[in-house]
PDB file of C-alpha atoms in Angstrom:
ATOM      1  CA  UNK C   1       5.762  -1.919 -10.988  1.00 36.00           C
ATOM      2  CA  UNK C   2       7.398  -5.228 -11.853  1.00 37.00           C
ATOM      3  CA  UNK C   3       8.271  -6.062  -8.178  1.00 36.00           C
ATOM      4  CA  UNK C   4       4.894  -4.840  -6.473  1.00 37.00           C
ATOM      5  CA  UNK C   5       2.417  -7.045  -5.554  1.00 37.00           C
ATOM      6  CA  UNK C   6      -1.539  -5.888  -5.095  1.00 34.00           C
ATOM      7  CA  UNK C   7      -2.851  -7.899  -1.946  1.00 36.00           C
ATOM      8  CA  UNK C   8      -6.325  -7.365  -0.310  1.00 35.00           C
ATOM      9  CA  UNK C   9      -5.940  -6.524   3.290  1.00 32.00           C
ATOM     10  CA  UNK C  10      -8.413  -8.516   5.545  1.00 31.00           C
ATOM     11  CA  UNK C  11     -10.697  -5.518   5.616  1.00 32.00           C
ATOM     12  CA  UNK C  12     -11.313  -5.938   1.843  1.00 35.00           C
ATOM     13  CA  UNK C  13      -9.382  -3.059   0.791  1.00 34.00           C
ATOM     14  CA  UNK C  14      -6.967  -3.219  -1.979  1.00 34.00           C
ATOM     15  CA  UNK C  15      -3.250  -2.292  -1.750  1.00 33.00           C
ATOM     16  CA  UNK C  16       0.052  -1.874  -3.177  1.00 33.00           C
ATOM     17  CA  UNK C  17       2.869  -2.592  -1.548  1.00 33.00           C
ATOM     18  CA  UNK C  18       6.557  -4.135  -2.498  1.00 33.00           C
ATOM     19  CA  UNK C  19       6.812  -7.633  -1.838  1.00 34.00           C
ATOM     20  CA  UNK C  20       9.680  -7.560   0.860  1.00 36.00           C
ATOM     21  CA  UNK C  21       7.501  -5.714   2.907  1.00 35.00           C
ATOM     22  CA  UNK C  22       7.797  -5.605   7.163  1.00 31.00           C
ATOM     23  CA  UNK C  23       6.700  -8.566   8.663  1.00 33.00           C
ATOM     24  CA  UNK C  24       5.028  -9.032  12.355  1.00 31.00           C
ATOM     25  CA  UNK C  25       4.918  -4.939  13.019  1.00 31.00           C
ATOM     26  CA  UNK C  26       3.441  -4.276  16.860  1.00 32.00           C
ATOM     27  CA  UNK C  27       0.157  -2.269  15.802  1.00 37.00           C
ATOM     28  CA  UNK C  28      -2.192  -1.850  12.476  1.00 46.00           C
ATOM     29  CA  UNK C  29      -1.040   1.836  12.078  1.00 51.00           C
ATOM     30  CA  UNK C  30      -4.313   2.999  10.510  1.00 53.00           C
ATOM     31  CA  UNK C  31      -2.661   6.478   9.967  1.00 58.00           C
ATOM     32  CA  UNK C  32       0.052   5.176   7.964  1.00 60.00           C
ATOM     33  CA  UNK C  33      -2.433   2.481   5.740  1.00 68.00           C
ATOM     34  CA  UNK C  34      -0.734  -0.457   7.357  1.00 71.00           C
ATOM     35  CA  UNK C  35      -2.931  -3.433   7.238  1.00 81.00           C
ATOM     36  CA  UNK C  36      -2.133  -6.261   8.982  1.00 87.00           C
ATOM     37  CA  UNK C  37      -3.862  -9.979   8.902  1.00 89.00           C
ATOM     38  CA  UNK C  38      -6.357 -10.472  12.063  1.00 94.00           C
ATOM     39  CA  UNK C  39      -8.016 -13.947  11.523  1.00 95.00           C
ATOM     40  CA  UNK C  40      -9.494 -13.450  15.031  1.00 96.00           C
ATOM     41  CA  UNK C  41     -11.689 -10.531  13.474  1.00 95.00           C
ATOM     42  CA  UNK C  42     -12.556 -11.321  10.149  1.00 94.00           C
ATOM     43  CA  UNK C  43     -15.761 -11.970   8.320  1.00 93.00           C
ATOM     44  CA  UNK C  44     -16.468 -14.772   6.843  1.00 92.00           C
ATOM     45  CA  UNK C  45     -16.188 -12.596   2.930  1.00 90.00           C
ATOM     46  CA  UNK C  46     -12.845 -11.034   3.845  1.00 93.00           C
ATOM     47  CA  UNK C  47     -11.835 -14.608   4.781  1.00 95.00           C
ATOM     48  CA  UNK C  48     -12.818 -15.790   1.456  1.00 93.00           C
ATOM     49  CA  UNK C  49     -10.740 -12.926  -0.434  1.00 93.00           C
ATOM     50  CA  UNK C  50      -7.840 -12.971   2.037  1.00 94.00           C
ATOM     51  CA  UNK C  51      -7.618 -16.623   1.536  1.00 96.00           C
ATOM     52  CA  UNK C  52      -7.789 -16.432  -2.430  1.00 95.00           C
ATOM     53  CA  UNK C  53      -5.228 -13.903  -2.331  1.00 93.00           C
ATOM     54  CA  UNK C  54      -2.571 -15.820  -0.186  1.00 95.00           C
ATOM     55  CA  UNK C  55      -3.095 -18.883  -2.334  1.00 95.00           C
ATOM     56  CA  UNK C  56      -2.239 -16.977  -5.719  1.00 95.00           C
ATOM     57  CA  UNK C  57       0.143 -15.187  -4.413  1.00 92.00           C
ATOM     58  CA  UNK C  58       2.056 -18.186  -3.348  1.00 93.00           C
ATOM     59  CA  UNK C  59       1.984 -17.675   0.481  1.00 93.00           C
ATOM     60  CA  UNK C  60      -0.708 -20.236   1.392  1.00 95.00           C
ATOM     61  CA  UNK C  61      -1.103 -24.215  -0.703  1.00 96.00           C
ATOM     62  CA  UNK C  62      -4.578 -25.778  -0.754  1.00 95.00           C
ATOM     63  CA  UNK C  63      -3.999 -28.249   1.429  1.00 95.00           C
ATOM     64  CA  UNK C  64      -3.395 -25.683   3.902  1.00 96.00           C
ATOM     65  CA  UNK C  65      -6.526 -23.588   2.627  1.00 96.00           C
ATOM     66  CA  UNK C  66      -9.072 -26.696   2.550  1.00 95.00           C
ATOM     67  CA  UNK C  67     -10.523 -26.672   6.343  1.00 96.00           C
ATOM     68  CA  UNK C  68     -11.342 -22.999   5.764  1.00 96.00           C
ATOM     69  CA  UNK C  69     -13.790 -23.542   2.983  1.00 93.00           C
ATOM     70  CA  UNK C  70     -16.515 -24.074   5.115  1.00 90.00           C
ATOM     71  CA  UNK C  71     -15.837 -20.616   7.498  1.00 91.00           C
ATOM     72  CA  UNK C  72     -15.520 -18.761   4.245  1.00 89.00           C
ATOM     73  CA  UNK C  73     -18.782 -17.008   2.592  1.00 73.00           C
ATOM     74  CA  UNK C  74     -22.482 -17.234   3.807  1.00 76.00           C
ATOM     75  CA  UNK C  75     -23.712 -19.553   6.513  1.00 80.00           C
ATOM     76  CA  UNK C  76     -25.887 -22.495   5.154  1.00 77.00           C
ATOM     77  CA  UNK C  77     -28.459 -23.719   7.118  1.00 76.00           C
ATOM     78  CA  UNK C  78     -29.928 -27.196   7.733  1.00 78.00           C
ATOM     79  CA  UNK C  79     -32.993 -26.729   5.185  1.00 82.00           C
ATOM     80  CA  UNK C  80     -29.811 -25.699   3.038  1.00 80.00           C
ATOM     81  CA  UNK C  81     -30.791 -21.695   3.052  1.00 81.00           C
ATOM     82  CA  UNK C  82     -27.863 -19.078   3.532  1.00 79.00           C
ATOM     83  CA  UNK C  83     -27.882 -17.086   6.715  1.00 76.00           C
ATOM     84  CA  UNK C  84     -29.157 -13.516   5.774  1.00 73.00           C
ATOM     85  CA  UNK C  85     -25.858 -11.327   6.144  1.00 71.00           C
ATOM     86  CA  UNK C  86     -23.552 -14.186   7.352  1.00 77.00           C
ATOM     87  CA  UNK C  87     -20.890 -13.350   4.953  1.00 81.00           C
ATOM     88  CA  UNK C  88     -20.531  -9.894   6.859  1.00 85.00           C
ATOM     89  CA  UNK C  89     -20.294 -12.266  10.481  1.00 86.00           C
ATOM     90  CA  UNK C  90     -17.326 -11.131  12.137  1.00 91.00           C
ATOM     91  CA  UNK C  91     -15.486 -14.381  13.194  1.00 93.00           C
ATOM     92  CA  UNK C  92     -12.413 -16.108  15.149  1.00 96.00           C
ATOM     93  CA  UNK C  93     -10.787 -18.286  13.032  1.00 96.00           C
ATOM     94  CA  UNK C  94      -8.707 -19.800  15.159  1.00 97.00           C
ATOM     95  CA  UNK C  95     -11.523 -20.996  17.657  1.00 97.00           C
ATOM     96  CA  UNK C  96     -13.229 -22.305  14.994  1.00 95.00           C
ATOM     97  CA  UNK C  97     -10.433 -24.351  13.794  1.00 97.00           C
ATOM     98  CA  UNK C  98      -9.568 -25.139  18.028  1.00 97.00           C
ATOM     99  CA  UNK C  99     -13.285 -26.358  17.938  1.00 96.00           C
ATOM    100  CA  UNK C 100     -13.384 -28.583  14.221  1.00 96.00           C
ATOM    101  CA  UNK C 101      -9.631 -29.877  15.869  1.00 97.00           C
ATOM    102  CA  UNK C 102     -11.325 -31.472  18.709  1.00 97.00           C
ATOM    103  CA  UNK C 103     -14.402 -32.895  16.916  1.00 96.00           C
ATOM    104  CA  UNK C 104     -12.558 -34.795  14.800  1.00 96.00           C
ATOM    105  CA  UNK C 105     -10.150 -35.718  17.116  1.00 96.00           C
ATOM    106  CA  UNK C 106     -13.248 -36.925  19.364  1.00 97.00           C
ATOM    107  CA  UNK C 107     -14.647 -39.132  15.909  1.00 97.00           C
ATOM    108  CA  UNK C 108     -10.976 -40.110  15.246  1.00 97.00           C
ATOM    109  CA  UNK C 109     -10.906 -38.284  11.658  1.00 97.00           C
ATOM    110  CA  UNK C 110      -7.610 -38.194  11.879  1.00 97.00           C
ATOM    111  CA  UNK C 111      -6.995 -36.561   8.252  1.00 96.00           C
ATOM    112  CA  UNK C 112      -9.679 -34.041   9.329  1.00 96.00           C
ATOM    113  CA  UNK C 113      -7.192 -33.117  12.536  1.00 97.00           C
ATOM    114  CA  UNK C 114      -4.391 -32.892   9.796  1.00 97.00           C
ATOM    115  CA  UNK C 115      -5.819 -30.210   7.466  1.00 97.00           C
ATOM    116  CA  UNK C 116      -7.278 -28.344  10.655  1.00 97.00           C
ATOM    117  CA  UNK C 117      -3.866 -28.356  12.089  1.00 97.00           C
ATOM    118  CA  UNK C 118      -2.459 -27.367   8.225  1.00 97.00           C
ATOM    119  CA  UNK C 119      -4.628 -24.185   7.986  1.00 97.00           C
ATOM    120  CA  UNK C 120      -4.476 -23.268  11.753  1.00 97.00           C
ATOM    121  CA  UNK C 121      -0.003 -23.249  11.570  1.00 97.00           C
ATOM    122  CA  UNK C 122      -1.188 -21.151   8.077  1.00 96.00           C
ATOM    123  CA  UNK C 123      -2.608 -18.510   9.483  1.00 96.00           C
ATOM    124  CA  UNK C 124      -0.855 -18.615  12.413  1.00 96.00           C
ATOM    125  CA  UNK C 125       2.175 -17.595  10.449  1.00 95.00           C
ATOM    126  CA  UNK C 126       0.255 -15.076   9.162  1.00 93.00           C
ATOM    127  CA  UNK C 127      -1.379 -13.653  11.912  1.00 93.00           C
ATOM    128  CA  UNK C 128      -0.246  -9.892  12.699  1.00 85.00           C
ATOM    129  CA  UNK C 129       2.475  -9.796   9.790  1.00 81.00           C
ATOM    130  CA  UNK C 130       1.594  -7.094   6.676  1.00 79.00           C
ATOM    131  CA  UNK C 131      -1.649  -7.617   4.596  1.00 72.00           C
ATOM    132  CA  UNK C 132      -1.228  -4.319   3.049  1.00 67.00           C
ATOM    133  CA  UNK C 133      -0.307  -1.094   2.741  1.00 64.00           C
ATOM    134  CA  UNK C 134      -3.161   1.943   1.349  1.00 59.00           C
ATOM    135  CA  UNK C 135      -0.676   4.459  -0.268  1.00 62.00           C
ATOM    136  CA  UNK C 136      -3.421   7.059  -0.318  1.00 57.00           C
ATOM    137  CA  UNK C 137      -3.947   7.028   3.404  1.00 50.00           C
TER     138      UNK C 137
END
């Protein structure tokens, strides 16, 4: 197993598959186990393990990671309490990144624009190519 490489797919489930694995296939071919990475459905949890998971595994750098710390995990409110169940919310990364783009681009935060930008052309890579592979399925 020197060459494999145990990824969590963005639905949380762990997989095995061989690093040089298919990249961009059409459909998620739940029949087969193929997983691939949806950041326009994710919850904010899966987010938080996806995003782990790239960045130890070498496919994603911190800098690129940093604007999605705040999508990632529970909801915090105002009166700083955590959203009952946020962490299960079902959310569109890229809209949320579209939207933080634009507000800091509207307060000039121009190194706010720069990591947005960083983690959007991320995941964008990302988006659609393999997450995983369940070799039970």
């Amino acid at each position: 197993m020197n060459n494999l490489t145990t990824l969590a797919s963005y639905t949380g489930v762990q997989s095995t598959y061989k690093k040089d694995n298919i990249q961009n296939p059409s459909l998620t071919d739940e029949s087969s186990g193929i997983k691939n990475f949806d950041f326009t459905q994710i919850s904010r949890g899966d987010l938080l393990q996806t995003v782990n998971n790239l960045i130890k595994n070498g496919e994603m750098d911190l800098d690129e990671s940093s604007s999605l710390v705040p999508l990632m995990g529970p909801k915090i409110s105002v009166n700083g309490d955590f959203a009952p169940n946020s962490s299960n919310e079902i959310i569109n990364v890229f809209d949320m990144l579209k939207q933080s783009i634009s507000f800091n681009q509207s307060i000039g935060n121009t190194s706010g624009m720069v990591y947005d930008t960083k983690a959007f052309d991320a995941l964008k890579r990302l988006q659609g190519s393999t997450s995983g592979i369940n070799i039970v399925a």
